[in-house]
């Protein structure tokens, strides 16, 4: 009954401010006799914050007003406290780790930059409006276990307009027995080339993707996905992308992509 009373109080919005410290006696004297864990208190404050954000959205009368609110909200987003999935974990193969160390070393001279990767936002630029919002996940980071899906880490070279992605396809990406599904290959190409276009030119959307599958990709192998912005014409960004084996001896896939600059 006490939990329901708290939830009802939050949903009714009767004075529960998500930014106000919540102690044992706030709003409900009977809380003083209970040892409520900090996690429960945090949960109710989160409910209150979600409630207030929902009210704010419902009061936006026009598309123009919503766009203004959306841009303002996205600039304030933060990745503080979120896990960076682009850092090494125990499922990375030796080849993956070696390739990661190679680009990490190259990043020390300022030519390359390691790109962080969280589960709730796409490209992690300062002020980037591309965030997924409450209760959603980035498609490539939608699994709770390491190593079973998309294991990847990206590095960007501004001068060369290149984005490389070190990629290890897990067992949940299987297509033909023992090999990665063509759809996941298309996804990592789109994500890598798209991220390169974003870092070079700003927020874009994919307009066209042409892929030639040359060699099947074994599950668990380490791949080097190498994309480059080839030219920019107005709002159009043309990119190329190649997927090689970790030692660059095998060309698995080649692709071209067209991205369109978004109007905000």
PDB file of C-alpha atoms in Angstrom:
ATOM      1  CA  UNK A   1       0.000   0.000   0.000  1.00  0.00           C
ATOM      2  CA  UNK A   2       2.822   2.380   0.808  1.00  0.00           C
ATOM      3  CA  UNK A   3       4.481   1.788  -2.580  1.00  0.00           C
ATOM      4  CA  UNK A   4       1.176   2.311  -4.391  1.00  0.00           C
ATOM      5  CA  UNK A   5       0.612   5.498  -2.426  1.00  0.00           C
ATOM      6  CA  UNK A   6       4.002   6.818  -3.546  1.00  0.00           C
ATOM      7  CA  UNK A   7       3.366   5.892  -7.186  1.00  0.00           C
ATOM      8  CA  UNK A   8      -0.096   7.466  -7.076  1.00  0.00           C
ATOM      9  CA  UNK A   9       1.405  10.589  -5.553  1.00  0.00           C
ATOM     10  CA  UNK A  10       4.002  10.818  -8.349  1.00  0.00           C
ATOM     11  CA  UNK A  11       1.476  10.233 -11.126  1.00  0.00           C
ATOM     12  CA  UNK A  12      -0.863  12.839  -9.707  1.00  0.00           C
ATOM     13  CA  UNK A  13       2.079  15.244  -9.583  1.00  0.00           C
ATOM     14  CA  UNK A  14       1.229  16.560  -6.129  1.00  0.00           C
ATOM     15  CA  UNK A  15       4.341  18.447  -5.293  1.00  0.00           C
ATOM     16  CA  UNK A  16       6.976  15.720  -5.698  1.00  0.00           C
ATOM     17  CA  UNK A  17       9.870  17.663  -7.219  1.00  0.00           C
ATOM     18  CA  UNK A  18      12.481  15.300  -8.745  1.00  0.00           C
ATOM     19  CA  UNK A  19      15.252  17.742  -7.832  1.00  0.00           C
ATOM     20  CA  UNK A  20      14.251  18.023  -4.171  1.00  0.00           C
ATOM     21  CA  UNK A  21      16.191  15.824  -1.709  1.00  0.00           C
ATOM     22  CA  UNK A  22      13.975  12.908  -0.676  1.00  0.00           C
ATOM     23  CA  UNK A  23      14.531  11.647   2.840  1.00  0.00           C
ATOM     24  CA  UNK A  24      12.621   9.248   5.071  1.00  0.00           C
ATOM     25  CA  UNK A  25      10.049  11.803   6.200  1.00  0.00           C
ATOM     26  CA  UNK A  26       9.445  13.668   2.916  1.00  0.00           C
ATOM     27  CA  UNK A  27       5.685  13.642   2.109  1.00  0.00           C
ATOM     28  CA  UNK A  28       5.045  10.450   4.088  1.00  0.00           C
ATOM     29  CA  UNK A  29       5.764  10.325   7.848  1.00  0.00           C
ATOM     30  CA  UNK A  30       5.383   6.532   7.837  1.00  0.00           C
ATOM     31  CA  UNK A  31       8.599   6.254   5.827  1.00  0.00           C
ATOM     32  CA  UNK A  32      10.486   7.187   8.990  1.00  0.00           C
ATOM     33  CA  UNK A  33       9.868   3.701  10.389  1.00  0.00           C
ATOM     34  CA  UNK A  34      11.047   1.883   7.264  1.00  0.00           C
ATOM     35  CA  UNK A  35      14.539   1.195   5.979  1.00  0.00           C
ATOM     36  CA  UNK A  36      14.040   1.959   2.286  1.00  0.00           C
ATOM     37  CA  UNK A  37      17.065   1.369   0.123  1.00  0.00           C
ATOM     38  CA  UNK A  38      18.538   4.214  -1.850  1.00  0.00           C
ATOM     39  CA  UNK A  39      17.652   2.446  -5.094  1.00  0.00           C
ATOM     40  CA  UNK A  40      13.922   2.634  -4.294  1.00  0.00           C
ATOM     41  CA  UNK A  41      14.166   6.356  -3.527  1.00  0.00           C
ATOM     42  CA  UNK A  42      16.043   6.910  -6.789  1.00  0.00           C
ATOM     43  CA  UNK A  43      13.344   5.011  -8.675  1.00  0.00           C
ATOM     44  CA  UNK A  44      10.565   7.254  -7.397  1.00  0.00           C
ATOM     45  CA  UNK A  45      12.559  10.388  -8.134  1.00  0.00           C
ATOM     46  CA  UNK A  46      13.040   9.050 -11.668  1.00  0.00           C
ATOM     47  CA  UNK A  47       9.272   8.542 -11.970  1.00  0.00           C
ATOM     48  CA  UNK A  48       8.738  12.113 -10.915  1.00  0.00           C
ATOM     49  CA  UNK A  49      11.313  13.372 -13.425  1.00  0.00           C
ATOM     50  CA  UNK A  50       9.671  11.362 -16.220  1.00  0.00           C
ATOM     51  CA  UNK A  51       6.269  12.730 -15.210  1.00  0.00           C
ATOM     52  CA  UNK A  52       7.443  16.333 -15.362  1.00  0.00           C
ATOM     53  CA  UNK A  53       9.121  15.776 -18.760  1.00  0.00           C
ATOM     54  CA  UNK A  54       5.921  14.212 -20.103  1.00  0.00           C
ATOM     55  CA  UNK A  55       3.902  17.223 -18.960  1.00  0.00           C
ATOM     56  CA  UNK A  56       6.404  19.528 -20.624  1.00  0.00           C
ATOM     57  CA  UNK A  57       6.080  17.671 -23.934  1.00  0.00           C
ATOM     58  CA  UNK A  58       2.277  17.626 -23.798  1.00  0.00           C
ATOM     59  CA  UNK A  59       2.215  21.409 -23.470  1.00  0.00           C
ATOM     60  CA  UNK A  60       4.069  21.961 -26.755  1.00  0.00           C
ATOM     61  CA  UNK A  61       1.377  23.225 -29.181  1.00  0.00           C
ATOM     62  CA  UNK A  62       3.239  23.349 -32.513  1.00  0.00           C
ATOM     63  CA  UNK A  63       5.864  21.533 -34.510  1.00  0.00           C
ATOM     64  CA  UNK A  64       8.074  24.610 -34.430  1.00  0.00           C
ATOM     65  CA  UNK A  65       7.865  24.804 -30.668  1.00  0.00           C
ATOM     66  CA  UNK A  66       8.693  21.101 -30.374  1.00  0.00           C
ATOM     67  CA  UNK A  67      11.759  21.507 -32.610  1.00  0.00           C
ATOM     68  CA  UNK A  68      12.954  24.374 -30.458  1.00  0.00           C
ATOM     69  CA  UNK A  69      12.463  22.342 -27.278  1.00  0.00           C
ATOM     70  CA  UNK A  70      14.131  19.272 -28.790  1.00  0.00           C
ATOM     71  CA  UNK A  71      17.303  21.114 -29.761  1.00  0.00           C
ATOM     72  CA  UNK A  72      17.481  22.785 -26.373  1.00  0.00           C
ATOM     73  CA  UNK A  73      16.982  19.472 -24.569  1.00  0.00           C
ATOM     74  CA  UNK A  74      19.577  17.602 -26.628  1.00  0.00           C
ATOM     75  CA  UNK A  75      22.335  20.128 -25.969  1.00  0.00           C
ATOM     76  CA  UNK A  76      21.931  19.433 -22.264  1.00  0.00           C
ATOM     77  CA  UNK A  77      22.264  15.644 -22.596  1.00  0.00           C
ATOM     78  CA  UNK A  78      25.120  13.914 -20.829  1.00  0.00           C
ATOM     79  CA  UNK A  79      26.855  10.543 -20.998  1.00  0.00           C
ATOM     80  CA  UNK A  80      28.222  10.872 -17.472  1.00  0.00           C
ATOM     81  CA  UNK A  81      28.016   7.554 -15.672  1.00  0.00           C
ATOM     82  CA  UNK A  82      27.191   5.553 -18.813  1.00  0.00           C
ATOM     83  CA  UNK A  83      29.368   2.604 -19.801  1.00  0.00           C
ATOM     84  CA  UNK A  84      31.670   3.122 -22.763  1.00  0.00           C
ATOM     85  CA  UNK A  85      31.219  -0.089 -24.789  1.00  0.00           C
ATOM     86  CA  UNK A  86      34.117   0.797 -27.107  1.00  0.00           C
ATOM     87  CA  UNK A  87      36.627  -0.051 -24.389  1.00  0.00           C
ATOM     88  CA  UNK A  88      38.182  -3.546 -24.252  1.00  0.00           C
ATOM     89  CA  UNK A  89      36.322  -6.362 -22.531  1.00  0.00           C
ATOM     90  CA  UNK A  90      37.056 -10.033 -21.892  1.00  0.00           C
ATOM     91  CA  UNK A  91      35.328 -11.221 -25.094  1.00  0.00           C
ATOM     92  CA  UNK A  92      37.695  -9.385 -27.424  1.00  0.00           C
ATOM     93  CA  UNK A  93      39.992 -11.690 -29.363  1.00  0.00           C
ATOM     94  CA  UNK A  94      43.762 -11.209 -29.394  1.00  0.00           C
ATOM     95  CA  UNK A  95      43.565  -9.841 -32.950  1.00  0.00           C
ATOM     96  CA  UNK A  96      40.891  -7.353 -31.899  1.00  0.00           C
ATOM     97  CA  UNK A  97      42.919  -6.219 -28.899  1.00  0.00           C
ATOM     98  CA  UNK A  98      46.094  -5.856 -30.992  1.00  0.00           C
ATOM     99  CA  UNK A  99      44.309  -3.797 -33.645  1.00  0.00           C
ATOM    100  CA  UNK A 100      42.748  -1.631 -30.939  1.00  0.00           C
ATOM    101  CA  UNK A 101      46.149  -1.038 -29.355  1.00  0.00           C
ATOM    102  CA  UNK A 102      47.566  -0.081 -32.753  1.00  0.00           C
ATOM    103  CA  UNK A 103      44.992   2.671 -33.323  1.00  0.00           C
ATOM    104  CA  UNK A 104      45.141   3.759 -29.703  1.00  0.00           C
ATOM    105  CA  UNK A 105      48.878   4.305 -30.170  1.00  0.00           C
ATOM    106  CA  UNK A 106      48.221   6.239 -33.385  1.00  0.00           C
ATOM    107  CA  UNK A 107      45.760   8.459 -31.515  1.00  0.00           C
ATOM    108  CA  UNK A 108      48.524   9.720 -29.220  1.00  0.00           C
ATOM    109  CA  UNK A 109      49.928  12.013 -31.920  1.00  0.00           C
ATOM    110  CA  UNK A 110      46.557  13.645 -32.507  1.00  0.00           C
ATOM    111  CA  UNK A 111      45.924  12.219 -35.974  1.00  0.00           C
ATOM    112  CA  UNK A 112      43.365   9.657 -34.811  1.00  0.00           C
ATOM    113  CA  UNK A 113      40.690  10.021 -32.148  1.00  0.00           C
ATOM    114  CA  UNK A 114      38.967   7.181 -30.328  1.00  0.00           C
ATOM    115  CA  UNK A 115      35.176   7.487 -30.445  1.00  0.00           C
ATOM    116  CA  UNK A 116      33.273   6.557 -27.263  1.00  0.00           C
ATOM    117  CA  UNK A 117      30.225   4.332 -27.643  1.00  0.00           C
ATOM    118  CA  UNK A 118      27.283   4.254 -25.232  1.00  0.00           C
ATOM    119  CA  UNK A 119      23.949   2.474 -25.490  1.00  0.00           C
ATOM    120  CA  UNK A 120      21.711   5.563 -25.606  1.00  0.00           C
ATOM    121  CA  UNK A 121      23.232   7.997 -28.084  1.00  0.00           C
ATOM    122  CA  UNK A 122      24.622   7.612 -31.569  1.00  0.00           C
ATOM    123  CA  UNK A 123      27.694   9.759 -32.227  1.00  0.00           C
ATOM    124  CA  UNK A 124      28.564  11.520 -28.956  1.00  0.00           C
ATOM    125  CA  UNK A 125      29.387  14.916 -30.415  1.00  0.00           C
ATOM    126  CA  UNK A 126      29.173  17.959 -28.153  1.00  0.00           C
ATOM    127  CA  UNK A 127      25.636  19.262 -28.587  1.00  0.00           C
ATOM    128  CA  UNK A 128      24.730  16.408 -30.971  1.00  0.00           C
ATOM    129  CA  UNK A 129      20.898  16.228 -31.186  1.00  0.00           C
ATOM    130  CA  UNK A 130      20.896  12.528 -32.084  1.00  0.00           C
ATOM    131  CA  UNK A 131      19.908  10.961 -28.765  1.00  0.00           C
ATOM    132  CA  UNK A 132      17.398   8.180 -28.446  1.00  0.00           C
ATOM    133  CA  UNK A 133      15.601   9.253 -25.270  1.00  0.00           C
ATOM    134  CA  UNK A 134      14.251   7.470 -22.230  1.00  0.00           C
ATOM    135  CA  UNK A 135      13.764   3.715 -22.436  1.00  0.00           C
ATOM    136  CA  UNK A 136      15.437   3.251 -25.829  1.00  0.00           C
ATOM    137  CA  UNK A 137      18.751   1.814 -26.963  1.00  0.00           C
ATOM    138  CA  UNK A 138      21.109   2.297 -29.860  1.00  0.00           C
ATOM    139  CA  UNK A 139      20.523  -0.621 -32.262  1.00  0.00           C
ATOM    140  CA  UNK A 140      24.140  -1.829 -32.217  1.00  0.00           C
ATOM    141  CA  UNK A 141      24.231  -1.731 -28.396  1.00  0.00           C
ATOM    142  CA  UNK A 142      20.918  -3.435 -27.620  1.00  0.00           C
ATOM    143  CA  UNK A 143      22.223  -6.624 -25.975  1.00  0.00           C
ATOM    144  CA  UNK A 144      23.049  -7.013 -22.294  1.00  0.00           C
ATOM    145  CA  UNK A 145      25.874  -9.539 -22.744  1.00  0.00           C
ATOM    146  CA  UNK A 146      29.322  -8.784 -24.146  1.00  0.00           C
ATOM    147  CA  UNK A 147      30.596 -10.628 -27.200  1.00  0.00           C
ATOM    148  CA  UNK A 148      27.320 -12.041 -28.524  1.00  0.00           C
ATOM    149  CA  UNK A 149      26.379  -9.297 -30.991  1.00  0.00           C
ATOM    150  CA  UNK A 150      28.171  -6.233 -32.321  1.00  0.00           C
ATOM    151  CA  UNK A 151      31.551  -5.835 -30.657  1.00  0.00           C
ATOM    152  CA  UNK A 152      33.193  -2.763 -32.159  1.00  0.00           C
ATOM    153  CA  UNK A 153      35.329   0.290 -31.511  1.00  0.00           C
ATOM    154  CA  UNK A 154      35.736   3.319 -33.817  1.00  0.00           C
ATOM    155  CA  UNK A 155      38.552   5.770 -34.502  1.00  0.00           C
ATOM    156  CA  UNK A 156      38.297   8.976 -36.561  1.00  0.00           C
ATOM    157  CA  UNK A 157      40.934  10.844 -38.551  1.00  0.00           C
ATOM    158  CA  UNK A 158      39.745  14.387 -39.307  1.00  0.00           C
ATOM    159  CA  UNK A 159      42.507  15.262 -41.791  1.00  0.00           C
ATOM    160  CA  UNK A 160      41.898  12.117 -43.864  1.00  0.00           C
ATOM    161  CA  UNK A 161      38.101  12.247 -43.338  1.00  0.00           C
ATOM    162  CA  UNK A 162      38.273   8.561 -42.357  1.00  0.00           C
ATOM    163  CA  UNK A 163      36.353   6.561 -39.797  1.00  0.00           C
ATOM    164  CA  UNK A 164      37.607   3.057 -39.074  1.00  0.00           C
ATOM    165  CA  UNK A 165      35.702   0.483 -37.066  1.00  0.00           C
ATOM    166  CA  UNK A 166      37.280  -2.562 -35.453  1.00  0.00           C
ATOM    167  CA  UNK A 167      34.510  -5.151 -35.568  1.00  0.00           C
ATOM    168  CA  UNK A 168      34.025  -8.628 -34.112  1.00  0.00           C
ATOM    169  CA  UNK A 169      30.662 -10.247 -35.038  1.00  0.00           C
ATOM    170  CA  UNK A 170      29.249 -12.423 -32.250  1.00  0.00           C
ATOM    171  CA  UNK A 171      27.205 -15.651 -32.460  1.00  0.00           C
ATOM    172  CA  UNK A 172      23.851 -13.809 -32.331  1.00  0.00           C
ATOM    173  CA  UNK A 173      24.643 -12.293 -35.754  1.00  0.00           C
ATOM    174  CA  UNK A 174      24.704 -15.613 -37.589  1.00  0.00           C
ATOM    175  CA  UNK A 175      23.298 -15.979 -41.101  1.00  0.00           C
ATOM    176  CA  UNK A 176      24.705 -18.987 -42.969  1.00  0.00           C
ATOM    177  CA  UNK A 177      26.021 -21.521 -40.417  1.00  0.00           C
ATOM    178  CA  UNK A 178      29.236 -20.187 -38.933  1.00  0.00           C
ATOM    179  CA  UNK A 179      29.118 -16.884 -40.811  1.00  0.00           C
ATOM    180  CA  UNK A 180      27.762 -13.396 -40.157  1.00  0.00           C
ATOM    181  CA  UNK A 181      24.415 -12.391 -41.653  1.00  0.00           C
ATOM    182  CA  UNK A 182      24.647  -9.979 -44.580  1.00  0.00           C
ATOM    183  CA  UNK A 183      22.301  -7.613 -42.785  1.00  0.00           C
ATOM    184  CA  UNK A 184      24.692  -7.119 -39.882  1.00  0.00           C
ATOM    185  CA  UNK A 185      27.495  -6.431 -42.378  1.00  0.00           C
ATOM    186  CA  UNK A 186      25.322  -3.747 -43.983  1.00  0.00           C
ATOM    187  CA  UNK A 187      24.578  -2.342 -40.535  1.00  0.00           C
ATOM    188  CA  UNK A 188      28.223  -1.972 -39.536  1.00  0.00           C
ATOM    189  CA  UNK A 189      29.017  -0.359 -42.909  1.00  0.00           C
ATOM    190  CA  UNK A 190      26.139   2.098 -42.554  1.00  0.00           C
ATOM    191  CA  UNK A 191      27.100   2.889 -38.963  1.00  0.00           C
ATOM    192  CA  UNK A 192      30.807   3.360 -39.713  1.00  0.00           C
ATOM    193  CA  UNK A 193      30.421   5.394 -42.902  1.00  0.00           C
ATOM    194  CA  UNK A 194      27.529   7.317 -41.339  1.00  0.00           C
ATOM    195  CA  UNK A 195      29.573   8.176 -38.260  1.00  0.00           C
ATOM    196  CA  UNK A 196      32.391   9.338 -40.529  1.00  0.00           C
ATOM    197  CA  UNK A 197      29.990  11.606 -42.415  1.00  0.00           C
ATOM    198  CA  UNK A 198      28.633  12.995 -39.145  1.00  0.00           C
ATOM    199  CA  UNK A 199      32.077  13.806 -37.779  1.00  0.00           C
ATOM    200  CA  UNK A 200      33.078  15.387 -41.082  1.00  0.00           C
ATOM    201  CA  UNK A 201      29.925  17.323 -41.974  1.00  0.00           C
ATOM    202  CA  UNK A 202      27.386  17.164 -39.135  1.00  0.00           C
ATOM    203  CA  UNK A 203      24.130  15.219 -38.711  1.00  0.00           C
ATOM    204  CA  UNK A 204      23.151  13.191 -41.786  1.00  0.00           C
ATOM    205  CA  UNK A 205      20.705  10.485 -42.837  1.00  0.00           C
ATOM    206  CA  UNK A 206      21.441   7.568 -45.167  1.00  0.00           C
ATOM    207  CA  UNK A 207      19.972   8.003 -48.661  1.00  0.00           C
ATOM    208  CA  UNK A 208      21.671   5.156 -50.520  1.00  0.00           C
ATOM    209  CA  UNK A 209      23.906   2.194 -49.694  1.00  0.00           C
ATOM    210  CA  UNK A 210      25.444  -0.088 -52.351  1.00  0.00           C
ATOM    211  CA  UNK A 211      27.283  -3.192 -51.146  1.00  0.00           C
ATOM    212  CA  UNK A 212      29.312  -5.863 -52.888  1.00  0.00           C
ATOM    213  CA  UNK A 213      29.736  -8.967 -50.721  1.00  0.00           C
ATOM    214  CA  UNK A 214      33.000 -10.576 -51.848  1.00  0.00           C
ATOM    215  CA  UNK A 215      33.963 -13.049 -49.108  1.00  0.00           C
ATOM    216  CA  UNK A 216      31.812 -14.445 -46.270  1.00  0.00           C
ATOM    217  CA  UNK A 217      32.646 -13.209 -42.771  1.00  0.00           C
ATOM    218  CA  UNK A 218      33.268 -15.924 -40.123  1.00  0.00           C
ATOM    219  CA  UNK A 219      31.668 -15.334 -36.751  1.00  0.00           C
ATOM    220  CA  UNK A 220      34.161 -14.240 -34.099  1.00  0.00           C
ATOM    221  CA  UNK A 221      36.792 -12.965 -36.529  1.00  0.00           C
ATOM    222  CA  UNK A 222      38.301  -9.479 -36.283  1.00  0.00           C
ATOM    223  CA  UNK A 223      37.545  -7.071 -39.123  1.00  0.00           C
ATOM    224  CA  UNK A 224      38.768  -3.634 -40.120  1.00  0.00           C
ATOM    225  CA  UNK A 225      35.909  -1.532 -41.483  1.00  0.00           C
ATOM    226  CA  UNK A 226      37.501   1.449 -43.231  1.00  0.00           C
ATOM    227  CA  UNK A 227      35.312   4.315 -44.477  1.00  0.00           C
ATOM    228  CA  UNK A 228      36.209   7.646 -46.064  1.00  0.00           C
ATOM    229  CA  UNK A 229      34.243  10.743 -47.104  1.00  0.00           C
ATOM    230  CA  UNK A 230      35.105  11.035 -50.800  1.00  0.00           C
ATOM    231  CA  UNK A 231      33.323  14.273 -51.696  1.00  0.00           C
ATOM    232  CA  UNK A 232      30.672  16.731 -50.545  1.00  0.00           C
ATOM    233  CA  UNK A 233      28.224  18.410 -52.914  1.00  0.00           C
ATOM    234  CA  UNK A 234      25.822  20.780 -51.192  1.00  0.00           C
ATOM    235  CA  UNK A 235      23.895  18.644 -48.701  1.00  0.00           C
ATOM    236  CA  UNK A 236      25.130  15.380 -50.253  1.00  0.00           C
ATOM    237  CA  UNK A 237      27.986  13.433 -48.672  1.00  0.00           C
ATOM    238  CA  UNK A 238      29.526  10.620 -50.733  1.00  0.00           C
ATOM    239  CA  UNK A 239      31.498   7.937 -48.879  1.00  0.00           C
ATOM    240  CA  UNK A 240      33.286   4.686 -49.602  1.00  0.00           C
ATOM    241  CA  UNK A 241      33.816   1.739 -47.272  1.00  0.00           C
ATOM    242  CA  UNK A 242      35.840  -1.482 -47.334  1.00  0.00           C
ATOM    243  CA  UNK A 243      35.886  -4.387 -44.902  1.00  0.00           C
ATOM    244  CA  UNK A 244      39.188  -6.258 -44.611  1.00  0.00           C
ATOM    245  CA  UNK A 245      40.421  -9.021 -42.367  1.00  0.00           C
ATOM    246  CA  UNK A 246      42.423  -7.797 -39.385  1.00  0.00           C
ATOM    247  CA  UNK A 247      45.683  -8.283 -41.296  1.00  0.00           C
ATOM    248  CA  UNK A 248      44.192  -6.616 -44.413  1.00  0.00           C
ATOM    249  CA  UNK A 249      44.986  -9.681 -46.545  1.00  0.00           C
ATOM    250  CA  UNK A 250      41.331 -10.476 -47.322  1.00  0.00           C
ATOM    251  CA  UNK A 251      38.806  -8.014 -48.753  1.00  0.00           C
ATOM    252  CA  UNK A 252      35.393  -9.185 -47.537  1.00  0.00           C
ATOM    253  CA  UNK A 253      33.148  -6.333 -48.623  1.00  0.00           C
ATOM    254  CA  UNK A 254      33.201  -3.035 -50.491  1.00  0.00           C
ATOM    255  CA  UNK A 255      30.520  -0.379 -50.496  1.00  0.00           C
ATOM    256  CA  UNK A 256      29.568   3.164 -51.428  1.00  0.00           C
ATOM    257  CA  UNK A 257      27.122   5.369 -49.545  1.00  0.00           C
ATOM    258  CA  UNK A 258      25.243   8.615 -50.006  1.00  0.00           C
ATOM    259  CA  UNK A 259      24.227  10.653 -46.970  1.00  0.00           C
ATOM    260  CA  UNK A 260      22.091  13.780 -46.851  1.00  0.00           C
ATOM    261  CA  UNK A 261      22.780  16.659 -44.470  1.00  0.00           C
ATOM    262  CA  UNK A 262      19.855  17.158 -42.110  1.00  0.00           C
ATOM    263  CA  UNK A 263      18.084  20.517 -41.828  1.00  0.00           C
ATOM    264  CA  UNK A 264      17.477  21.468 -38.185  1.00  0.00           C
TER     265      UNK A 264
END
